[in-house]
mmCIF file of C-alpha atoms in Angstrom:
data_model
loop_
_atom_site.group_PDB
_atom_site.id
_atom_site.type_symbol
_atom_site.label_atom_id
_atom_site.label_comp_id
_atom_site.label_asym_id
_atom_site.label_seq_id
_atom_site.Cartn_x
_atom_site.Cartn_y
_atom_site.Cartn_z
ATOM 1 C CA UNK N 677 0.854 -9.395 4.990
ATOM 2 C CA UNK N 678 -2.240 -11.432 6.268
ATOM 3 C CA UNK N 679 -5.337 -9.424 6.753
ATOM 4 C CA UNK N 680 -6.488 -11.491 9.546
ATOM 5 C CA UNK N 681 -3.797 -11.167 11.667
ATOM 6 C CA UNK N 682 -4.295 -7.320 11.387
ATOM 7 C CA UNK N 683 -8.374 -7.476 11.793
ATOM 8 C CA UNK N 684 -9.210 -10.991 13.001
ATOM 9 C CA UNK N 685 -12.691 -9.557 13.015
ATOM 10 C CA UNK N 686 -12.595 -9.527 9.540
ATOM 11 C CA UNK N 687 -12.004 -12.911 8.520
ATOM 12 C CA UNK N 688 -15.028 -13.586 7.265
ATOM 13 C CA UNK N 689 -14.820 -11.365 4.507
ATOM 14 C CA UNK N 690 -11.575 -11.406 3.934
ATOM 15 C CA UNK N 691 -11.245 -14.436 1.554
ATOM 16 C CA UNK N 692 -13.427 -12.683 -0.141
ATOM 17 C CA UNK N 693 -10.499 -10.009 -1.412
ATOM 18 C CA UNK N 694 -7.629 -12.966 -1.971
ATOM 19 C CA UNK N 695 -9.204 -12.733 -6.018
ATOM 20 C CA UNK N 696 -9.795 -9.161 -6.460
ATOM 21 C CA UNK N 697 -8.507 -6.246 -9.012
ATOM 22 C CA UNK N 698 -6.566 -5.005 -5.579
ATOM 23 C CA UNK N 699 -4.123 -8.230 -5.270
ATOM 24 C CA UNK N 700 -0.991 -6.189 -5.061
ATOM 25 C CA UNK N 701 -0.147 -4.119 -2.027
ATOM 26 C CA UNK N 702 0.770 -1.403 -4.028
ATOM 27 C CA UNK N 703 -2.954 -1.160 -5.627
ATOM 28 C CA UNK N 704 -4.091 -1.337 -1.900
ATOM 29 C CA UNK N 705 -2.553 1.170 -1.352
ATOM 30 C CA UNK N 706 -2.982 3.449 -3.835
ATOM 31 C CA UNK N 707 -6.674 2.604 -4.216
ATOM 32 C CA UNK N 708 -7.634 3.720 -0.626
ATOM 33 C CA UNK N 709 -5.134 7.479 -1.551
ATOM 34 C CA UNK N 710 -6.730 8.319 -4.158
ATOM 35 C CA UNK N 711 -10.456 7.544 -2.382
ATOM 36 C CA UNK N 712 -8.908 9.461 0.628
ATOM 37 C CA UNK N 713 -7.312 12.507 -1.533
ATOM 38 C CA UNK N 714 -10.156 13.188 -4.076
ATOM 39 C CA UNK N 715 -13.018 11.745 -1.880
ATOM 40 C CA UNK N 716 -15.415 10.459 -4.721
ATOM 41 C CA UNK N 717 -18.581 8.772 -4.793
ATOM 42 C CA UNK N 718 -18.212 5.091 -4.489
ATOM 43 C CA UNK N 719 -19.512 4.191 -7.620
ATOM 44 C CA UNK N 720 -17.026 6.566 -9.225
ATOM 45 C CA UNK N 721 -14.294 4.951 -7.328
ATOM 46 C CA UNK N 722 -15.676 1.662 -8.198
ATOM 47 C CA UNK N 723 -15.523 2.250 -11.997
ATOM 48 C CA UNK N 724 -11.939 3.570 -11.857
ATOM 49 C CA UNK N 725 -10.999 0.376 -10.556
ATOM 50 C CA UNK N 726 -13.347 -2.065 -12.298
ATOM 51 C CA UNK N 727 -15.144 -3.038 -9.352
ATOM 52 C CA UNK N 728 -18.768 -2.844 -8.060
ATOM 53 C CA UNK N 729 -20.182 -0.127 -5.508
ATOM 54 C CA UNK N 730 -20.103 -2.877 -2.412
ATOM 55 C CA UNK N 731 -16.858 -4.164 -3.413
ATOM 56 C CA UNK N 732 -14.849 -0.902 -3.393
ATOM 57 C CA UNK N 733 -17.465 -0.131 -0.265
ATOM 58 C CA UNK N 734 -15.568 -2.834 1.843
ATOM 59 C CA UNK N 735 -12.097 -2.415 0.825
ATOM 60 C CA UNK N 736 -12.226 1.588 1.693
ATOM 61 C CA UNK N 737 -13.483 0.269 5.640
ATOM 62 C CA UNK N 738 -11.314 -2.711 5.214
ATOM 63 C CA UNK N 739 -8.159 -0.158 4.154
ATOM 64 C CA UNK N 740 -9.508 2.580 5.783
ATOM 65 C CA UNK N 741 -8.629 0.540 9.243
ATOM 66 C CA UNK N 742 -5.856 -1.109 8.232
ATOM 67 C CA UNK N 743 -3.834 2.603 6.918
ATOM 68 C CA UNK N 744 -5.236 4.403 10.383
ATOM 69 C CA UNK N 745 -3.788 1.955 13.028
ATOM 70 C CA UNK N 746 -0.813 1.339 10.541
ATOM 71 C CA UNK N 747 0.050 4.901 11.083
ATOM 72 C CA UNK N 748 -1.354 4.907 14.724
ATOM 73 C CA UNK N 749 1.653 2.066 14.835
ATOM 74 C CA UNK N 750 4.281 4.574 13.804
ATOM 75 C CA UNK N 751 3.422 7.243 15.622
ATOM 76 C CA UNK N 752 2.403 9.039 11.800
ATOM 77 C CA UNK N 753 -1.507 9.439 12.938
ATOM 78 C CA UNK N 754 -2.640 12.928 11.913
ATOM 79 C CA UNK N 755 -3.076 15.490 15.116
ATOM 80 C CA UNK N 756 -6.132 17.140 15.391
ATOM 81 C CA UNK N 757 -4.966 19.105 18.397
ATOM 82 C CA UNK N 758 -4.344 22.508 17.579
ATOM 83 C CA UNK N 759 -1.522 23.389 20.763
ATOM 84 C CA UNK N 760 0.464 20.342 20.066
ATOM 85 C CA UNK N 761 0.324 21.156 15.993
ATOM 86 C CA UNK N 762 1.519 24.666 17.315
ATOM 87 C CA UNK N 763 4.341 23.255 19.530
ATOM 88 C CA UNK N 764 5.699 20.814 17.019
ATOM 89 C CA UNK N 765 5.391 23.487 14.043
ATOM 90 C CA UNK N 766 7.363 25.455 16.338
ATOM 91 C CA UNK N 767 10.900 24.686 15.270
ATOM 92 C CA UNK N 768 9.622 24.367 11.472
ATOM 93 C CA UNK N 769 11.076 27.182 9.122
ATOM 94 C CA UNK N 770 8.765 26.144 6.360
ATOM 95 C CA UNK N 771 5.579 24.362 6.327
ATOM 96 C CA UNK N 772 3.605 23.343 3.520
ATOM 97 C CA UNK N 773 -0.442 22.067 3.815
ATOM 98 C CA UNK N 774 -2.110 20.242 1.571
ATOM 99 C CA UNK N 775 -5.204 19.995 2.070
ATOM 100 C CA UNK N 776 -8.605 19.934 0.118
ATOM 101 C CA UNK N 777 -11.658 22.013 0.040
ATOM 102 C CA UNK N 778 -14.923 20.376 0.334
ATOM 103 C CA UNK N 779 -18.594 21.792 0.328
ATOM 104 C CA UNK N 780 -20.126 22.331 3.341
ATOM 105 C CA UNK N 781 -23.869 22.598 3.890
ATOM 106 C CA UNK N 782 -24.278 26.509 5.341
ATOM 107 C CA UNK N 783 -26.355 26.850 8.689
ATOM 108 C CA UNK N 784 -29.801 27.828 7.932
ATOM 109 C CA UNK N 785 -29.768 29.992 11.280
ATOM 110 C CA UNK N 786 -28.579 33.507 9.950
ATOM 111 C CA UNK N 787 -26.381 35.100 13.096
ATOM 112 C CA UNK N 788 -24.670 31.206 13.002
ATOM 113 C CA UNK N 789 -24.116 31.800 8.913
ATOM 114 C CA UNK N 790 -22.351 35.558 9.718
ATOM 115 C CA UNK N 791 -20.208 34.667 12.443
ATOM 116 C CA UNK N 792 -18.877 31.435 9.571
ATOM 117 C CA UNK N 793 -18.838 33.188 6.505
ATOM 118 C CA UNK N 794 -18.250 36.454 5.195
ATOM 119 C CA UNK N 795 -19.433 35.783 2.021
ATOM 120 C CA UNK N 796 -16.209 36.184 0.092
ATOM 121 C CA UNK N 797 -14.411 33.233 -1.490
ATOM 122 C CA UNK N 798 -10.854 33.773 -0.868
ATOM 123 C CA UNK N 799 -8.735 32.245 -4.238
#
């Protein structure tokens, strides 16, 4: 698949990732899941894949694009909107979320922190 034909605004810097660690669709791929899924520092990410900190900084926009209007394409985007989630989970027996928890910075006003949290982590 040619990059620029995907994100002509990109050409620039995309001859920049023909000679990468990443040439293989495959490692495309699973380089910008595993950024998505476990949401690590960059320079984390960067080591696990022998790259530097910009490097692994423009393929997870570069990706990041590409994977969104991929599944914008197919019709596979994720729905944020809660009635049509409700409608389409609707005829669904079984449903199963994965999803993962991330830290939140708590409001500092304290009637905004009670009506958020209750103060109990549910396991």
């Amino acid at each position: 698949m040619n990059i620029t034909a995907i994100l002509p605004w990109k050409v620039k810097c995309a001859n920049v990732y023909l000679t990468t660690v990443l040439s293989l669709i495959q490692d495309k791929m699973f380089f910008i899941l595993v950024y998505l899924k476990t949401n690590p520092l960059q320079e984390l990410h960067a080591i696990q894949f022998e790259m530097t900190q910009p490097q692994a900084n423009r393929w997870i926009h570069l990706l990041s694009e590409i994977l969104r209007r991929t599944l914008k394409t197919l019709d596979e985007l994720p729905d944020r909107n809660s009635k049509r989630l409700m409608h389409i989970l609707q005829g669904c027996e079984e449903v199963l979320l994965d999803g993962t928890e991330r830290p939140i910075q708590r409001p500092l006003d304290e009637d905004w922190q009670s009506a958020c949290y209750s103060g109990k982590k549910n396991s």
